[in-house]
Coordinates of C-alpha atoms in Angstrom, one line a residue:
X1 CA -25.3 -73.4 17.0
X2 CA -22.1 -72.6 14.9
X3 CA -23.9 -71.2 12.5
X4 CA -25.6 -69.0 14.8
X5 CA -22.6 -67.9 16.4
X6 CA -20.7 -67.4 13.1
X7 CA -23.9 -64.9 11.7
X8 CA -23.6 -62.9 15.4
X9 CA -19.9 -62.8 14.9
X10 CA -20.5 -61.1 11.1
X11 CA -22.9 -59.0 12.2
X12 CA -20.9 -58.1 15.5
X13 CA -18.1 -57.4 12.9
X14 CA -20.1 -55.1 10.3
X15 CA -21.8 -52.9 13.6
X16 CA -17.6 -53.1 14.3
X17 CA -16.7 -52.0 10.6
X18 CA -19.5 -49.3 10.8
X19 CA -18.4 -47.8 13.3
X20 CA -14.8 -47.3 12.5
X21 CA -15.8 -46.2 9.2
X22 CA -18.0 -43.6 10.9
X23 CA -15.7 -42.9 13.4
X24 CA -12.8 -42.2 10.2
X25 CA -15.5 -40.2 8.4
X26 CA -16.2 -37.9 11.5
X27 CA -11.9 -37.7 12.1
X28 CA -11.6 -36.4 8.6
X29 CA -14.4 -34.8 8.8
X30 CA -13.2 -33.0 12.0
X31 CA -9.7 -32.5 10.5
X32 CA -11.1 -31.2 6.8
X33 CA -12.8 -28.5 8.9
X34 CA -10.0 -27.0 11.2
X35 CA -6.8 -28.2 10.0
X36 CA -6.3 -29.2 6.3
X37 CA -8.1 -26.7 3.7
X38 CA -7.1 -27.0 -0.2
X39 CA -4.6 -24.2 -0.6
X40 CA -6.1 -21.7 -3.0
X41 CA -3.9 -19.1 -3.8
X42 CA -6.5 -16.9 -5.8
X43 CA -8.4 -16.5 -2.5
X44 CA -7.0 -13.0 -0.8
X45 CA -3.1 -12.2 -0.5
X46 CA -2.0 -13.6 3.2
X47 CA 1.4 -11.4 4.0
X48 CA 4.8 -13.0 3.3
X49 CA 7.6 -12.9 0.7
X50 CA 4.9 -13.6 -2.3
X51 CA 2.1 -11.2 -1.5
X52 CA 4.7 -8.3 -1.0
X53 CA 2.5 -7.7 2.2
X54 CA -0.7 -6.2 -0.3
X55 CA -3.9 -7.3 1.0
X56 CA -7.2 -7.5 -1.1
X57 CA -9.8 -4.6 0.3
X58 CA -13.6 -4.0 -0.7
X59 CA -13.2 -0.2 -1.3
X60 CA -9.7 0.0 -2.9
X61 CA -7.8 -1.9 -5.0
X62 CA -5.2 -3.4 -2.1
X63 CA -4.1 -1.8 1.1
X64 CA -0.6 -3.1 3.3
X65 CA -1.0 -5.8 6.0
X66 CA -0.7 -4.9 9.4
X67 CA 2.8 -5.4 10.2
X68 CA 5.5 -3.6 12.5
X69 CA 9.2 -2.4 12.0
X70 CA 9.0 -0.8 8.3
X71 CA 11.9 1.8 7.7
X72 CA 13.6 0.2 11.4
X73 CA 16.7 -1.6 12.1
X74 CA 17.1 -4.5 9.7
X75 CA 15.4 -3.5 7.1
X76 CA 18.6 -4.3 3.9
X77 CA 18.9 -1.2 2.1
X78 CA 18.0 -0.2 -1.6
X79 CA 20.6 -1.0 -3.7
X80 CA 20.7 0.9 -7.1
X81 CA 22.7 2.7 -9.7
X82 CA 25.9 2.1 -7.5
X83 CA 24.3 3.3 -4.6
X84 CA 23.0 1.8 -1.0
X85 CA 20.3 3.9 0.5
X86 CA 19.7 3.0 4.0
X87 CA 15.8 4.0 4.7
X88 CA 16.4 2.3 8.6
X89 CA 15.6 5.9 10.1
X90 CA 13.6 4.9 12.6
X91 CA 14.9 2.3 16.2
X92 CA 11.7 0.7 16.1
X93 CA 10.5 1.1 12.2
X94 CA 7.5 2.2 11.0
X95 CA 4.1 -0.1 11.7
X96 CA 0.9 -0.7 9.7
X97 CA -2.5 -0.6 11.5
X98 CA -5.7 -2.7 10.7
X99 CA -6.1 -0.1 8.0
X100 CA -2.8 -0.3 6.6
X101 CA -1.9 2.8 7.2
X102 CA 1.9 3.8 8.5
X103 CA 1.8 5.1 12.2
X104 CA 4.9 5.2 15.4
X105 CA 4.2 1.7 17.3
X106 CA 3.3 3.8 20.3
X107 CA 0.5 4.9 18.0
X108 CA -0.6 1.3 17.0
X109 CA -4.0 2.2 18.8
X110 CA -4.5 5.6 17.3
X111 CA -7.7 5.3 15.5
X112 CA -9.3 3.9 18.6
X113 CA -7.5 5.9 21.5
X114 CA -9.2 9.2 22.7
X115 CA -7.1 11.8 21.4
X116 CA -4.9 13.5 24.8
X117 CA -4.7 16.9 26.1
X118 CA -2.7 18.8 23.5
X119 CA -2.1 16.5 21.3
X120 CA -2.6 17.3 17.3
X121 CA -2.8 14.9 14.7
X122 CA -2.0 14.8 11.2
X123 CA -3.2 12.9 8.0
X124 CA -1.0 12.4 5.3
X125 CA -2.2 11.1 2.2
X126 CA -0.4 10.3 -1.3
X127 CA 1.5 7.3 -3.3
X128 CA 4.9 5.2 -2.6
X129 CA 6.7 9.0 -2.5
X130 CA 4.5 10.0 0.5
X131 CA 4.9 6.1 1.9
X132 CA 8.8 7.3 2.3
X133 CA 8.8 8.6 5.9
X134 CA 8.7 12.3 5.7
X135 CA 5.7 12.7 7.0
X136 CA 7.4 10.8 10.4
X137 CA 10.4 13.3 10.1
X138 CA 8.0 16.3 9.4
X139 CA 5.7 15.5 13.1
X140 CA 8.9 14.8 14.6
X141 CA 10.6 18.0 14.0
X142 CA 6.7 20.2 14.9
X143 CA 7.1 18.7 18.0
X144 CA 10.2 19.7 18.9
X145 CA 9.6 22.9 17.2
X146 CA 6.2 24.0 18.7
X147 CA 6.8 21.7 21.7
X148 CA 3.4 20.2 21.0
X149 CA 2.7 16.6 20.9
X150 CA 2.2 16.2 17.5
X151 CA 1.6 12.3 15.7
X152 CA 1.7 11.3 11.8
X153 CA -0.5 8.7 10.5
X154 CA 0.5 8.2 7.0
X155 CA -2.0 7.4 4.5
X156 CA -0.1 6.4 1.6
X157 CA 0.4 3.0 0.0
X158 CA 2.7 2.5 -3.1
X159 CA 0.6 3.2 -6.2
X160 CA -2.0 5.0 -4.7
X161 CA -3.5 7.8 -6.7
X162 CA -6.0 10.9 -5.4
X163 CA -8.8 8.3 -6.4
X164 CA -7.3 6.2 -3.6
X165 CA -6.7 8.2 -1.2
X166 CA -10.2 10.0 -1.4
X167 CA -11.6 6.2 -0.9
X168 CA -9.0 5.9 2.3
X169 CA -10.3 9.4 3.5
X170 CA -13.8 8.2 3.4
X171 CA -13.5 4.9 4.9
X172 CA -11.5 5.1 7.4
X173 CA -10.2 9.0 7.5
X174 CA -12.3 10.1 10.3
X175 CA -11.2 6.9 12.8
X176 CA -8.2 9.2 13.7
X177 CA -9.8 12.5 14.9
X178 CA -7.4 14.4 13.0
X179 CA -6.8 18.0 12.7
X180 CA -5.1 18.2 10.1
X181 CA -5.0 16.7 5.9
X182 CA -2.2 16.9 3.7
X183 CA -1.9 15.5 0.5
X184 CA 0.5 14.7 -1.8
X185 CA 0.2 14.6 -5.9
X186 CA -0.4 14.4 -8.3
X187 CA 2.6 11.8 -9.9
X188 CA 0.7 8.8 -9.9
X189 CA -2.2 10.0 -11.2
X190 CA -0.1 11.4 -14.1
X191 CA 1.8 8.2 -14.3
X192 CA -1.3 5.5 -14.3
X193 CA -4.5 7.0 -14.8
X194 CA -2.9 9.2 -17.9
X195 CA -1.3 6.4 -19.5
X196 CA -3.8 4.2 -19.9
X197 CA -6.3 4.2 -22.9
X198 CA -9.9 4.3 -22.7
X199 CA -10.2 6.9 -19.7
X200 CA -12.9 6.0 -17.1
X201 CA -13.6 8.5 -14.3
X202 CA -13.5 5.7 -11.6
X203 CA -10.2 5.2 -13.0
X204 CA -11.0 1.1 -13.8
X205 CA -9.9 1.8 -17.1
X206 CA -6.0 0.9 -15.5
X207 CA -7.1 0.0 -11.8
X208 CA -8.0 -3.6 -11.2
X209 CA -8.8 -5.4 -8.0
X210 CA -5.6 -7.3 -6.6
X211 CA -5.0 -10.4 -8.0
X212 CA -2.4 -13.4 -8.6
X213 CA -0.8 -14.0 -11.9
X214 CA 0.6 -17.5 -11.7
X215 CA 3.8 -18.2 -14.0
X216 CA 5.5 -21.8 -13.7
X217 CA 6.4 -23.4 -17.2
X218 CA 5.8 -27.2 -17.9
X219 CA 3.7 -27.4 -14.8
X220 CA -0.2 -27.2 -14.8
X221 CA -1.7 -25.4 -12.0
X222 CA -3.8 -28.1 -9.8
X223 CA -7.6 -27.4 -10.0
X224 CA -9.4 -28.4 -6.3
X225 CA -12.5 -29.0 -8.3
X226 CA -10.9 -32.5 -8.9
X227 CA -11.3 -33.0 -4.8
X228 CA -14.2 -35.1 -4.1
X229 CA -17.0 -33.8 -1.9
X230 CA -17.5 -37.2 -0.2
X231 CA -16.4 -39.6 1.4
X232 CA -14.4 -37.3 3.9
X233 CA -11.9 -39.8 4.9
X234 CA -11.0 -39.7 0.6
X235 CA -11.6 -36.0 0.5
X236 CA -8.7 -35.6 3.2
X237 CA -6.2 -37.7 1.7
X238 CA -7.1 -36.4 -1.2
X239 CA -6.8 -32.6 -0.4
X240 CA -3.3 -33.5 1.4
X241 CA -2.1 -34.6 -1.6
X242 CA -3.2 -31.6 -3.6
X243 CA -1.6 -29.3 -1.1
X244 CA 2.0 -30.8 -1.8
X245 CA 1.1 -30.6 -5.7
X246 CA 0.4 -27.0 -5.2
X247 CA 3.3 -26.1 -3.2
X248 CA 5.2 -27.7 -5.5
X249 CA 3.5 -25.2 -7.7
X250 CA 4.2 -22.5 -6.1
X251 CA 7.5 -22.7 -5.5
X252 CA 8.4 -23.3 -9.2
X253 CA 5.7 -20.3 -10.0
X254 CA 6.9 -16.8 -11.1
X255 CA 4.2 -15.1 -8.7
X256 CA 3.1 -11.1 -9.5
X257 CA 0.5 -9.1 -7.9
X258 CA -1.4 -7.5 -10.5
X259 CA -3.6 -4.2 -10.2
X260 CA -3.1 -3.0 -13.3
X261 CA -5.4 -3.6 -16.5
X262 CA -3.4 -5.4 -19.4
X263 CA -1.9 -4.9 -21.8
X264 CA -0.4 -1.7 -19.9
X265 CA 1.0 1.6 -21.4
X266 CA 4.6 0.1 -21.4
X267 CA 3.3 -3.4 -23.2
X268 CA 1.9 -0.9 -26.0
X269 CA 4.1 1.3 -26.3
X270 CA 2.5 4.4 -25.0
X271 CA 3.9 6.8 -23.1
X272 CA 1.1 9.0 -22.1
X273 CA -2.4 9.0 -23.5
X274 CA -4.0 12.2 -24.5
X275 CA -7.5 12.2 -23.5
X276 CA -6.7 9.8 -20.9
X277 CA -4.1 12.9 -19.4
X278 CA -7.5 15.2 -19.8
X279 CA -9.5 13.5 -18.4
X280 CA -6.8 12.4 -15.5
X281 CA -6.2 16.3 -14.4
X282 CA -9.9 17.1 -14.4
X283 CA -10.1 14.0 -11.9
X284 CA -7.5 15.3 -10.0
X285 CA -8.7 18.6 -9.2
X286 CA -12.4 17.1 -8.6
X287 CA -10.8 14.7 -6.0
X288 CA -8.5 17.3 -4.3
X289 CA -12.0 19.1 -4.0
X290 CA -13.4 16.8 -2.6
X291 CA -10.6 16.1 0.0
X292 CA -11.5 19.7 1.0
X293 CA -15.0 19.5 1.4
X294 CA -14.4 16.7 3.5
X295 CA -11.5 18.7 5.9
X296 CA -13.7 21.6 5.7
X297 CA -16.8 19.8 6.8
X298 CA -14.9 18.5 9.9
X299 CA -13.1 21.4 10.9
X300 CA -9.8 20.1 9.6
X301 CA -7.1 22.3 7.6
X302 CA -6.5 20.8 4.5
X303 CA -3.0 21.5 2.7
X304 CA -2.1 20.4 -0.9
X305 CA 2.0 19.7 -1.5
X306 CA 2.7 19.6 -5.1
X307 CA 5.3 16.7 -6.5
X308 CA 8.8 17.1 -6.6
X309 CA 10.6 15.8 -9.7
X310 CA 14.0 15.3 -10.4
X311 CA 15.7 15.8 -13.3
X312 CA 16.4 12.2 -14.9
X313 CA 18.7 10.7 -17.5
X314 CA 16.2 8.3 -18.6
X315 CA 13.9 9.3 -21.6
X316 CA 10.4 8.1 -20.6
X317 CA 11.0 9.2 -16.8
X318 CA 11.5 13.1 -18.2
X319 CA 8.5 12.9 -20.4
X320 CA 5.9 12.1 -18.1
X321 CA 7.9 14.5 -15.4
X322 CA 6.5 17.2 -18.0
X323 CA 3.1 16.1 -18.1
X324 CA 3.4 16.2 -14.1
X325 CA 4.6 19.3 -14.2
X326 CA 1.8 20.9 -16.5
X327 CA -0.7 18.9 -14.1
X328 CA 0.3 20.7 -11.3
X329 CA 0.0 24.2 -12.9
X330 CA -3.5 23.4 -13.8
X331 CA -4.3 22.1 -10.6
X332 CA -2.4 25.5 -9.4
X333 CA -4.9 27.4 -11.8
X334 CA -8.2 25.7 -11.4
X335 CA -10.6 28.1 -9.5
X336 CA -12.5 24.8 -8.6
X337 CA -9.5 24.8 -5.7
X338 CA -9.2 27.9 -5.1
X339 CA -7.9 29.1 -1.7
X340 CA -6.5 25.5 -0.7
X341 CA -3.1 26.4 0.7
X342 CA -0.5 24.6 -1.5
X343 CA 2.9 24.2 -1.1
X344 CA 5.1 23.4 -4.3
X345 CA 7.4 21.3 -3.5
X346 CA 8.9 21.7 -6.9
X347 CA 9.9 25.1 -6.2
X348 CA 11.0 25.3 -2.8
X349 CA 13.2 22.1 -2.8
X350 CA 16.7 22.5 -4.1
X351 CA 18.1 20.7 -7.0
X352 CA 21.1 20.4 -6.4
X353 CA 21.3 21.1 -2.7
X354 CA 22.7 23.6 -1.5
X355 CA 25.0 24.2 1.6
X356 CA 22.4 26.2 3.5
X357 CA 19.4 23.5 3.2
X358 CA 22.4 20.6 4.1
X359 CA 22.9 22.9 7.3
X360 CA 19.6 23.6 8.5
X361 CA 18.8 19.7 8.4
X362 CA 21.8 19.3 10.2
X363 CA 21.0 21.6 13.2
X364 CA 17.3 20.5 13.0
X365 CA 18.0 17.3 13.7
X366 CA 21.0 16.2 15.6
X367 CA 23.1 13.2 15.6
X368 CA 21.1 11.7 13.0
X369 CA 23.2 10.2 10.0
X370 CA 22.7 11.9 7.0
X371 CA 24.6 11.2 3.4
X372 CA 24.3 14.2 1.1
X373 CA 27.3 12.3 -1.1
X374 CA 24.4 10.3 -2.7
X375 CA 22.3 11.3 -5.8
X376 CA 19.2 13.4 -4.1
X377 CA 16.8 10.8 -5.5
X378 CA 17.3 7.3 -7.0
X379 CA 14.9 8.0 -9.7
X380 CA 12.7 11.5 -11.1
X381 CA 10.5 11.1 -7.6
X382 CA 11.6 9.3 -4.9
X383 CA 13.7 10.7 -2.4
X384 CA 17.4 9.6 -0.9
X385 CA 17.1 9.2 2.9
X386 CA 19.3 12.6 3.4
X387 CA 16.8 14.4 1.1
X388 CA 13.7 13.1 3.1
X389 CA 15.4 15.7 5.7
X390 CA 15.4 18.4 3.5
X391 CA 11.9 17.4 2.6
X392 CA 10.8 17.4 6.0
X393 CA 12.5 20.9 7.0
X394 CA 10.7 22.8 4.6
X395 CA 7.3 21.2 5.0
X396 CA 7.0 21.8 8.8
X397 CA 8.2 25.3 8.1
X398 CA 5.2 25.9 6.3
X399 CA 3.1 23.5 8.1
X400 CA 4.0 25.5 11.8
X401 CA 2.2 28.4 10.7
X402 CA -1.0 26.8 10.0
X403 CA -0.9 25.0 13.5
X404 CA -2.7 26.5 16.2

């Protein structure tokens, strides 16, 4: 009899044992599934501090995360060469839609919102010097001029060149109904595509996918290959312990985005590369054509604004300011463009300012705080926040003209 009771209470104990075993594997099953993942960093760019807010994309290289309150209240200003630039021009700041594109909060729903009774819509497309909010300033000021409801969706992500923005235009351009295009170039095509050996017309010979580049001396990245598949109750503990190795990693990591092709221009020594530069101007003018053709086919006026460039101090900056230059009166020149409207920028913006543009900005828009103390740029393109004013003022007094 005992040892018939002693074999039940075994076998009582292993159905027991089997059980909780089962029951564990199915837990950490459960929690391997919708709680604890491996952290793997190469895996897309969630926003925050280290990603810089760049997202990877199918169709371009990165584009921003949705995210609200860029250019508001709060945001530190840019310190540099002495001087504090306060961009906060806006009470609520500047947001980013789902496609990463720069638009009023009250115009958070643009690309899906029927457009109202009135209201005109403009596209702006260029680099980090058309991501400074002009285009914001310039709708602002048409409104009040033409007393239209007029909105700005800003296309233009730091970095972006016309191959980038003719991608942007494609995909996801005709989600805002707009009536009107205007681009700005062509600096960062001069600056990237012209730079880099090896031209490609796709521009890949400099324009790589987004990616991490992971820098932490004396500690070895972990690998979650070393995670076991199975058992799942080992695979959690185990994956819990590589997560606190690999934020150990990451904070001691020097972290860069990377979408350029290595070694770059600067890392050989190159300033500009000439058949790269020929073959960058040709692209230029092929993609500004095609910006047309796309307007054009939708009943939308399409308006080319050259670069400004500022005259520099620093050697390399002036060089490839030249090469900009030179771009633009071949652009100017082509007859593959002929009869876009352009506006030159370069030309019609005054370096230094003068008393009569520091007026008109001031009567334009009242009560806004302006500092025409500081430099007009704080380096051979990118405006000051009083010269984003000035830069506004004379686009929309073109731009009224062409607005029916």
């Amino acid at each position: 009899m005992k040892d018939r009771y002693g074999r039940k209470e075994l076998v009582f104990s292993m159905i027991v044992g089997i059980m909780l075993v089962c029951l564990l594997e199915a837990l950490s099953f459960l929690t391997l599934t919708f709680s604890v993942t491996p952290l793997q960093p190469n895996m897309g760019l969630p926003p925050g501090a280290a990603s810089g807010g760049q997202l990877a994309h199918p169709y371009k290289s990165y584009v921003y995360w949705p995210a609200d309150g860029y250019w508001g209240k709060g945001m530190p200003p840019y310190v540099l060469a002495g001087n504090s630039y306060d961009y906060a021009l806006f009470d609520q700041g500047i947001s980013f839609n789902e496609f990463g594109h720069g638009v009023l909060p009250i115009d958070r729903d643009i690309s899906r919102r029927k457009k109202g009774q009135g209201e005109y819509r403009i596209l702006f497309l260029g680099g980090s010097t058309t991501f400074q909010p002009w285009p914001f300033l310039t709708a602002e000021l048409l409104s009040r001029t033409l007393s239209r409801d007029i909105h700005a969706i800003s296309a233009a992500t730091g970095g972006y060149t016309s191959q980038e923005n003719v991608a942007d235009l494609v995909t996801s351009g005709s989600a805002y109904n707009a009536d009107m295009i205007v681009a700005y170039l062509p600096v960062n095509d001069i600056w990237h595509a012209a730079r880099w050996p090896k031209f490609k017309r796709d521009y890949t010979h400099f324009r790589t996918a987004v990616r991490r580049e992971f820098k932490a001396p004396n500690i070895k990245q972990p690998d979650s290959r070393d995670i076991f598949i199975w058992p799942f109750t080992v695979r959690l503990v185990q994956a819990l312990l590589f997560n606190k190795r690999m934020e150990a990693f990451l904070s001691a990591a020097s972290i860069n985005e990377i979408v350029f092709v290595k070694p770059t221009p600067d890392e050989l020594g190159i300033w500009i590369d000439k058949n790269s530069y020929e073959g960058t101007v040709d692209a230029v003018i092929d993609n500004i054509l095609t910006m047309k053709a796309y307007a054009e086919a939708r009943g939308i006026t399409f308006i080319l604004v050259t670069q400004k460039v500022f005259k520099t101090s620093v050697e390399a900056d002036s060089f490839i300011s030249k090469y900009v230059l030179d771009s633009i009166d071949r652009i100017k020149a082509s007859p593959r463009i002929m009869g876009i409207p352009i506006i030159e920028m370069n030309v019609l913006f005054p370096e230094p300012l003068t008393e009569a543009a520091i007026n008109q900005v001031k009567q334009e828009f009242p009560g806004r705080r302006m500092d025409f103390s500081q430099p007009e740029a704080y380096d051979s393109m990118h405006f000051s926040p009083a010269s984003l004013y000035i830069f506004a003022s004379i686009l929309a007094a073109d731009l009224k003209k062409r607005i029916h």
